[in-house]
Coordinates of C-alpha atoms in Angstrom, one line a residue:
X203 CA 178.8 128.5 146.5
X204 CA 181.9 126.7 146.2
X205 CA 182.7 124.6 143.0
X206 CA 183.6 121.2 143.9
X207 CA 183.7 121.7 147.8
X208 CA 183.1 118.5 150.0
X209 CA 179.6 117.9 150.9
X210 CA 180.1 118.4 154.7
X211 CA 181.2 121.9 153.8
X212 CA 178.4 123.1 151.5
X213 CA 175.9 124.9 153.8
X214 CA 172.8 126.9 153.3
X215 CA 173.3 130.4 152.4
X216 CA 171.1 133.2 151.0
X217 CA 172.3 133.9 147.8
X218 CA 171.9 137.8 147.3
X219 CA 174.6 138.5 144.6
X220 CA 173.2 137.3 141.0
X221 CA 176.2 137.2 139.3
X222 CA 178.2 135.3 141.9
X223 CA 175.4 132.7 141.2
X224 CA 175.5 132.7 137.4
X225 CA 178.9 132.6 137.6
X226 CA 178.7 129.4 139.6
X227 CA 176.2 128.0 137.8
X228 CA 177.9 128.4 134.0
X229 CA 181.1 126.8 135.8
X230 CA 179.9 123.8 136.4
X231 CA 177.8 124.0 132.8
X232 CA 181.5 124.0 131.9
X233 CA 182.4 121.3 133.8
X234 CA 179.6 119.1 132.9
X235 CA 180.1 119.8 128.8
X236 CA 183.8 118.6 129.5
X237 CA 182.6 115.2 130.8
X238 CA 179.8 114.5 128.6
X239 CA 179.6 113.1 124.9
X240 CA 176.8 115.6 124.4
X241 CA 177.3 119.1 125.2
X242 CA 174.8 121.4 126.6
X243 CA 173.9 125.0 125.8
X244 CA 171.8 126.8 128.2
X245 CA 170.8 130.3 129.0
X246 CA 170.6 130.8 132.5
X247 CA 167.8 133.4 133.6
X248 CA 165.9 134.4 136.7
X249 CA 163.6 131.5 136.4
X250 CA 166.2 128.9 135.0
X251 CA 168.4 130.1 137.7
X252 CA 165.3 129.6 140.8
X253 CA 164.5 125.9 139.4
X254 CA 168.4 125.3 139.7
X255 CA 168.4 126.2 142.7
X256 CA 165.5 124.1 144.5
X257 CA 166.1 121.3 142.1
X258 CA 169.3 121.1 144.0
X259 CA 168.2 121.3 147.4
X260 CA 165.8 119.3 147.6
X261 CA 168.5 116.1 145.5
X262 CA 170.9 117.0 148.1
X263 CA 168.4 116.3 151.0
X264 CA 168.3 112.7 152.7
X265 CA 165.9 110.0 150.4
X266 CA 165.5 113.6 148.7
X267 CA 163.5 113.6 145.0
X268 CA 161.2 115.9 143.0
X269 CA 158.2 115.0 140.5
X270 CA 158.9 117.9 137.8
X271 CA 155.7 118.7 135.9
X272 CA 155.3 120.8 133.1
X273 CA 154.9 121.3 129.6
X274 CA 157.1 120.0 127.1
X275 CA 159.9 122.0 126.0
X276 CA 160.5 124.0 129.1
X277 CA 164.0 122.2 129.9
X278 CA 163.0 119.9 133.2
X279 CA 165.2 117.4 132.0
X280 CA 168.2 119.9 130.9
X281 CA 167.9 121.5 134.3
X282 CA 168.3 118.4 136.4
X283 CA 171.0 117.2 134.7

């Protein structure tokens, strides 16, 4: 829950505070409009927030990957960006 901490110091927490985690998650939104050409605009709810969230874990992971399946339109590639 730490923006830009090393990755020996990130740890798996339980996130129970919402806010803390919207917080953390339009942060590095910010960070990632700053260093691309094209900006992003997303809304981040429950669900956005949950697909974050595992997408995340499971990248960090060794030889960690995902298949994301769904329809069209329902931000899989915005969301692992």
């Amino acid at each position: 829950m730490k923006m830009g901490a090393d990755p020996s110091d990130k740890v798996y927490e339980e996130l129970v505070d919402i806010n803390k985690v919207k917080n953390l998650l339009n942060d590095y939104l910010d960070d990632y409009n700053m260093n691309s050409s094209k900006e992003m605009k997303l809304v981040f709810f429950m669900d956005a927030i949950e697909h974050v969230s595992r997408i995340a874990r499971m990248v960090r992971q060794p030889r960690g990957n995902a298949l994301l399946v769904g329809v069209g339109g329902t931000g899989k590639q915005s969301l692992t960006r």
